[in-house]
Each structure stands twice: as structure tokens, then as C-alpha cells.
CSV table of C-alpha atoms in Angstrom, one decimal:
chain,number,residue,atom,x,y,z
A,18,UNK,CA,83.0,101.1,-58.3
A,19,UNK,CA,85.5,104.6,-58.1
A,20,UNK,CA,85.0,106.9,-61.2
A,21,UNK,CA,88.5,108.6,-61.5
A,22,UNK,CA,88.7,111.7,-62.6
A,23,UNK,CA,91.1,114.3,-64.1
A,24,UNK,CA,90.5,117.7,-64.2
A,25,UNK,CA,91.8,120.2,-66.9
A,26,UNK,CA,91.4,124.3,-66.1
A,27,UNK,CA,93.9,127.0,-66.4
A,28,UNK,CA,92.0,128.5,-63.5
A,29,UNK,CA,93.0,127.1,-60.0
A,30,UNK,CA,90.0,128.0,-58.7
A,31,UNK,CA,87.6,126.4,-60.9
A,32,UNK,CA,90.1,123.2,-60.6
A,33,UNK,CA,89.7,123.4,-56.5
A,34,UNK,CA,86.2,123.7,-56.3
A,35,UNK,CA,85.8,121.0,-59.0
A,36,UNK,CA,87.6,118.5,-57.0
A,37,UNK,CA,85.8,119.2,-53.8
A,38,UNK,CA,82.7,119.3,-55.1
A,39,UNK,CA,83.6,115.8,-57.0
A,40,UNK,CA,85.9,114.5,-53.9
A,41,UNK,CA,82.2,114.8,-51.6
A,42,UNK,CA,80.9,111.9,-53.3
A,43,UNK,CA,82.0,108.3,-52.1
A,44,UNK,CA,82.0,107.3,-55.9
A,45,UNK,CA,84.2,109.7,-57.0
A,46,UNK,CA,88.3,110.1,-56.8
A,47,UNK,CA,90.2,113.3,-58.5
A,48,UNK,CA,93.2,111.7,-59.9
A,49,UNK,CA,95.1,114.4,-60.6
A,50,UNK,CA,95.1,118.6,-61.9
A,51,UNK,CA,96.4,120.1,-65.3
A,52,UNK,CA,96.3,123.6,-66.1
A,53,UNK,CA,97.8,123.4,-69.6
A,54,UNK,CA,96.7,120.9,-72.7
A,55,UNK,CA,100.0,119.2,-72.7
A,56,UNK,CA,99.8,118.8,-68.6
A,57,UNK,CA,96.4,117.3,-69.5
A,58,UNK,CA,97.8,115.1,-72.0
A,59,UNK,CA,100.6,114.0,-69.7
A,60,UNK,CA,98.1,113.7,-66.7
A,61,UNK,CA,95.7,111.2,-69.0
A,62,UNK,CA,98.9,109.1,-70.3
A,63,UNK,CA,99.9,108.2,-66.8
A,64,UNK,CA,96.8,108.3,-64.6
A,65,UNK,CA,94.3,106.3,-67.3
A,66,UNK,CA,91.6,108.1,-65.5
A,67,UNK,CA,87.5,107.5,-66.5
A,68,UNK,CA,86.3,111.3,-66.7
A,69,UNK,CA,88.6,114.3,-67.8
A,70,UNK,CA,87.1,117.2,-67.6
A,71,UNK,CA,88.5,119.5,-69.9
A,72,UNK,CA,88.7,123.6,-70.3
A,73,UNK,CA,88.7,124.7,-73.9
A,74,UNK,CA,90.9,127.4,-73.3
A,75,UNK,CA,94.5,127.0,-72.1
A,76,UNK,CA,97.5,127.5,-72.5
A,77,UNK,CA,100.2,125.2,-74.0
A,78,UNK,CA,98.0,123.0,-76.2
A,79,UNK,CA,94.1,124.3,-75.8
A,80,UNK,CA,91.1,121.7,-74.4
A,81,UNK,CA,90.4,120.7,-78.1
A,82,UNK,CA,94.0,120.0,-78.9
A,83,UNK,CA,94.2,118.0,-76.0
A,84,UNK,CA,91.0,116.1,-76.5
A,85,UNK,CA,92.2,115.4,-79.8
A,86,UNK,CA,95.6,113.9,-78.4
A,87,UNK,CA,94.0,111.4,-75.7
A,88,UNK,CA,91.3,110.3,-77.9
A,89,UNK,CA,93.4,109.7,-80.7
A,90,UNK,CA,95.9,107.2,-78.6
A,91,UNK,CA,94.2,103.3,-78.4
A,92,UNK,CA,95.2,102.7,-74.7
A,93,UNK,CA,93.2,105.7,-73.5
A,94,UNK,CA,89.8,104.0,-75.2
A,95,UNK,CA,88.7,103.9,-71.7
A,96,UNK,CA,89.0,107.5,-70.9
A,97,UNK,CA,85.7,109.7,-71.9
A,98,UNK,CA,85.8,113.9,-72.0
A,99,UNK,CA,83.6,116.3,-70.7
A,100,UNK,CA,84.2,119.7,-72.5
A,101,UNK,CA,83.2,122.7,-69.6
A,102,UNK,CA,82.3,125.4,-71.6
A,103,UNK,CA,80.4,128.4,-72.1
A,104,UNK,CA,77.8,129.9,-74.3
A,105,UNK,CA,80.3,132.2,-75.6
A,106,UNK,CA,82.6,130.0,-76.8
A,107,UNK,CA,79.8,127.9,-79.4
A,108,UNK,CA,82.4,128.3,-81.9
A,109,UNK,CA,84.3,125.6,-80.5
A,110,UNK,CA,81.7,122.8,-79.6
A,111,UNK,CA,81.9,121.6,-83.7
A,112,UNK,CA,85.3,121.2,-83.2
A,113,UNK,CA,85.0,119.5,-80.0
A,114,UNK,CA,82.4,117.1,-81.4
A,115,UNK,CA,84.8,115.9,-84.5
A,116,UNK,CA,87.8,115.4,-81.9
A,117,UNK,CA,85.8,112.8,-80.1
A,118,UNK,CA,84.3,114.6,-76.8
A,119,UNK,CA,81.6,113.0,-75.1
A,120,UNK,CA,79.6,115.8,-73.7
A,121,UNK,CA,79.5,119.7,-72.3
A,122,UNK,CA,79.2,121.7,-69.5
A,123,UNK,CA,78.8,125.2,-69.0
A,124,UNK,CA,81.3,126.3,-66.2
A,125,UNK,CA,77.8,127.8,-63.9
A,126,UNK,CA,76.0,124.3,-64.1
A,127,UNK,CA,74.3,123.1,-60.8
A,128,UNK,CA,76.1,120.8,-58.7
A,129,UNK,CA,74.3,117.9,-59.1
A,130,UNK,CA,74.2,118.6,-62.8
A,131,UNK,CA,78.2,118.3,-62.3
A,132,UNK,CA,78.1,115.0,-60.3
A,133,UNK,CA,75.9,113.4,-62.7
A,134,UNK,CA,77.6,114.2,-65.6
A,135,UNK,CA,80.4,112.5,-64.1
A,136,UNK,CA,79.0,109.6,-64.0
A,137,UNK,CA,76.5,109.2,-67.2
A,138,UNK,CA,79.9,110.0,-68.9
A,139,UNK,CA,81.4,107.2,-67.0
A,140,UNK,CA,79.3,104.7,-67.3
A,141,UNK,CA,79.9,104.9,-71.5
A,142,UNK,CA,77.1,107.4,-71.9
A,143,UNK,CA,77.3,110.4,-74.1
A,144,UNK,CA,76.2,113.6,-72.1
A,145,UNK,CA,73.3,114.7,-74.2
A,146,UNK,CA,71.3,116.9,-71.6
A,147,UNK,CA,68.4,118.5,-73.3
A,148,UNK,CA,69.1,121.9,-71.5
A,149,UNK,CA,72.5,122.3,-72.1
A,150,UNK,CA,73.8,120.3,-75.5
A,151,UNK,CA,70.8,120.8,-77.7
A,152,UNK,CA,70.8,124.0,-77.4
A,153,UNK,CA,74.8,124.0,-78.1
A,154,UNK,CA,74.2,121.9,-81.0
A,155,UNK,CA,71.6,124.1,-82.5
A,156,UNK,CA,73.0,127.0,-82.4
A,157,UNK,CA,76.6,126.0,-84.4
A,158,UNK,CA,74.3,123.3,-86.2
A,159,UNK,CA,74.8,125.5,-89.3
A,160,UNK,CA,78.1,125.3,-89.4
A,161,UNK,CA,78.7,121.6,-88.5
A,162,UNK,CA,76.5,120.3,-91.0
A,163,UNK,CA,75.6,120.7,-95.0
A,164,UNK,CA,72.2,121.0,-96.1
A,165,UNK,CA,69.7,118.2,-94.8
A,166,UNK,CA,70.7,114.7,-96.8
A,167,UNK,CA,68.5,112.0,-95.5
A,168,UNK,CA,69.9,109.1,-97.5
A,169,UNK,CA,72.0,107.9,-94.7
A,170,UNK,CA,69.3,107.1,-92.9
A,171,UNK,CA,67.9,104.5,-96.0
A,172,UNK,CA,70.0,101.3,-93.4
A,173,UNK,CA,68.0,102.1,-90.6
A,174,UNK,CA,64.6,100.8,-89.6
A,175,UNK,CA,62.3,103.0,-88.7
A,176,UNK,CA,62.4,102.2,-85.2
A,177,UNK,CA,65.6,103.2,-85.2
A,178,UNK,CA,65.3,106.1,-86.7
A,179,UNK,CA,62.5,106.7,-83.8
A,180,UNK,CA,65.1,106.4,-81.3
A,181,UNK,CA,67.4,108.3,-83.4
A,182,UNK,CA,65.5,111.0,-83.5
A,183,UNK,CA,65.1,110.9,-79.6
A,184,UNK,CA,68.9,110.6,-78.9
A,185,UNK,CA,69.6,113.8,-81.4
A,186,UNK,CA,67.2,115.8,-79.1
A,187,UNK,CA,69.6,114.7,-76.0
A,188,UNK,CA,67.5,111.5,-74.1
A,189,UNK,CA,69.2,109.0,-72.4
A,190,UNK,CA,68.2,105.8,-72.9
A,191,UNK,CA,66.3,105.1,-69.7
A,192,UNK,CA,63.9,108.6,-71.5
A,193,UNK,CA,64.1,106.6,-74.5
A,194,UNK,CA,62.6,103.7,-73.5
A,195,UNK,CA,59.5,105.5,-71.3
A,196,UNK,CA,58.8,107.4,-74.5
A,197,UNK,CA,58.7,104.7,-76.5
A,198,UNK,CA,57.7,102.1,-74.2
A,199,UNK,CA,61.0,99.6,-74.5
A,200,UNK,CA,63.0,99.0,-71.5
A,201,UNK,CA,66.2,100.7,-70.9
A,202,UNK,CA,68.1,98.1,-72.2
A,203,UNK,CA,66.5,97.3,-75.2
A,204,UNK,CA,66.9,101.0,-76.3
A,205,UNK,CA,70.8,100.4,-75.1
A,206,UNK,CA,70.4,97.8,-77.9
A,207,UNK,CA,68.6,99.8,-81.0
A,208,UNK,CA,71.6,102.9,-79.8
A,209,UNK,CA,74.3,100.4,-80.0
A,210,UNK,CA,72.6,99.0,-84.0
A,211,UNK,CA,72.4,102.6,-85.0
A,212,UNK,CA,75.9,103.5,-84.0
A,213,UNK,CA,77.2,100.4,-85.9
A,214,UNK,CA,75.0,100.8,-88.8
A,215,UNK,CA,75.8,104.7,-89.2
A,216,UNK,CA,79.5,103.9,-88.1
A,217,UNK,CA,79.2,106.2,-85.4
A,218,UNK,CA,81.9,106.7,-82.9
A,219,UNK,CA,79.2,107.3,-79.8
A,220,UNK,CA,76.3,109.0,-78.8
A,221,UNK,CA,77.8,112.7,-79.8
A,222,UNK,CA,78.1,111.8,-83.6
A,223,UNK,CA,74.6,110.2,-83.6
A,224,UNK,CA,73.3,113.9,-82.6
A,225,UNK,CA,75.7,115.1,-85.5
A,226,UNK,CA,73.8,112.9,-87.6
A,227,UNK,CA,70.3,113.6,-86.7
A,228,UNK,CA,71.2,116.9,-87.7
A,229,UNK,CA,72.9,116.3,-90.3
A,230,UNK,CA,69.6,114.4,-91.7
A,231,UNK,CA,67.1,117.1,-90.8
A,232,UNK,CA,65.7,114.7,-88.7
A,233,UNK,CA,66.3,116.4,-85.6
A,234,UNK,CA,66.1,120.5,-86.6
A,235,UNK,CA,67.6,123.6,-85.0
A,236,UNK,CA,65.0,125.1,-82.8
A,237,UNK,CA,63.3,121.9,-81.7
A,238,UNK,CA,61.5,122.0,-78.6
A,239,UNK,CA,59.6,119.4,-76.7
């Protein structure tokens, strides 16, 4: 199956060597180039594409604006965003998070780190890499979140708030289910539970809520 991808930077550079990068791989098809947030909107409404990803600062209508528009229209369910970011721009990720994106890059990732965000984001995945979003997370965690409240997690069995705890500190669930022994698809099924129980959008809001809960902590390491 073709993941179709949009791609959303001011900079024609970055959008160039995005697409070639992306346009190597026999999976993947660039659907189309925006260098504003309302091009972006525009480009989403008409090409429905899998992937977006999506610059945080632009002109006319920044990333998060944007975001905000294509998430919040029904017939673009389908359609997931990858923030590309840097470290300097933390203060935006909160905002990010609340207007529905499903993961970030930093603009200097690897290539292969490119290629398979792409796809994990595709495939309905929230892009949760340890290196990259944890340590995002941590460092605005203060500012997304109020003091530790752990009450929210009273509906959850604590199984689930095992593998809670493991999607907060960025695992996928095939690392889920080899630390915990299940198979990949039964920790697809105790995710799914959580994010119904905890009337979670997706993955991103379940790390909001881990540390939200204290149960996953700023300055968590492995």
C-alpha cells in the first residue's frame, strides 16, 4: 500500500530534500508542497493525504494553526501530522499536543528516522520515539500539566496502567509487548482499552496523561 504524503515548510529547501528523501522509497508518494498554513490547509482538503508533515513556523496561518484546522474537519480523520521541530521551539510542542498532532521531528533527524516516522504515523501509530518525544515532553511537561492527580487512573487495571506507563516513556507496541511478554497485538488491544477508558484521542494524549498522573516523571530514563 502507497503512504501519501504532504509536506508543509516555509523553506524550499527543507521541502525538496524531504520529498526526495521520501520519493526514494517505493512505499512512499509526496502528494503535494505548502509553504504557508493556509496552503497546507488547502493542500490537506484536496489531496486527503496519510502523513503531513508540518513546520511550526510559517507564514499565513503557523504549523499549529494549521494542525488545528485539518484535525478539526471530520473528513480528514484519516490524515495524521508529524510536527518537524526543533529543540528551540519546546514552547510550542504543548500546543501541538492539544491540537491533535501525532508525533515530532527535529528538522536534523537521521534519514531513516524520517522514513520511519512516515510510516509508524501512517499506519495509525503515534510517533513516540524515546530519543526524540520524551525528552520534548519532559522538558514543557511543567507547563502542560497540573500537579500529579492519579485518580484518573482508579478505571484502569493495573495491567493497563503497566502498559500505560510504557507508552508515556515512548514504546511502540511491538516494545510493549517484549517488555511485558504479550504479543504485539494484544498490547494493540490493552492501548486501544486505555484510550477508550481515559477518552483519549490517541497515543499523544495517553503520554499527556501519564504525566499528568506522575506515573511517568520528567527526567525518566531507562
Amino acid at each position: 500500500m502507497t503512504i501519501r504524503i504532504a509536506i508543509a515548510d516555509d523553506q524550499q529547501l527543507i521541502r525538496a530534500g524531504f520529498r526526495s528523501l521520501l520519493e526514494a522509497e517505493p512505499d512512499l508518494e509526496v502528494v503535494g508542497e505548502a509553504g504557508t498554513g493556509a496552503e497546507a490547509v488547502a493542500l490537506v482538503a484536496g489531496t486527503r493525504p496519510d502523513v503531513v508533515l508540518m513546520d511550526i513556523r510559517m507564514p499565513d496561518g503557523d504549523g499549529l494553526w494549521a494542525t488545528e484546522q485539518i484535525v478539526g474537519d471530520p473528513a480528514l480523520a484519516g490524515t495524521h501530522i508529524v510536527i518537524v521541530t526543533t529543540f528551540e521551539l519546546d514552547e510550542y510542542v504543548g500546543h501541538a499536543i492539544r491540537a491533535g498532532a501525532s508525533g515530532f521531528l527535529v528538522k536534523d533527524t537521521e534519514p531513516v528516522e524520517l522514513i520511519r516516522a512516515v510510516r509508524v504515523v501512517a499506519a495509525g501509530d503515534a510517533l513516540l520515539s524515546p530519543g526524540v518525544t520524551r525528552r520534548l515532553l519532559e522538558r514543557i511537561s511543567t507547563r502542560l500539566t497540573e500537579p500529579p492527580d492519579a485518580q484518573a487512573l482508579q478505571v484502569l487495571t493495573e495491567r493497563e496502567r503497566e502498559v500505560l506507563a510504557l507508552v508515556g516513556q515512548g514504546l511502540t507496541n511491538d516494545e510493549i509487548g517484549g517488555r511485558l511478554f504479550l504479543s504485539p497485538l494484544t498490547a494493540k488491544t490493552h492501548v486501544s482499552r486505555i484510550m477508550s477508558k481515559l477518552a483519549a484521542r490517541d497515543r499523544v494524549q495517553l503520554v499527556v496523561v501519564a504525566y499528568e498522573t506522575g506515573l511517568v516523571r520528567a527526567g525518566f530514563t531507562e
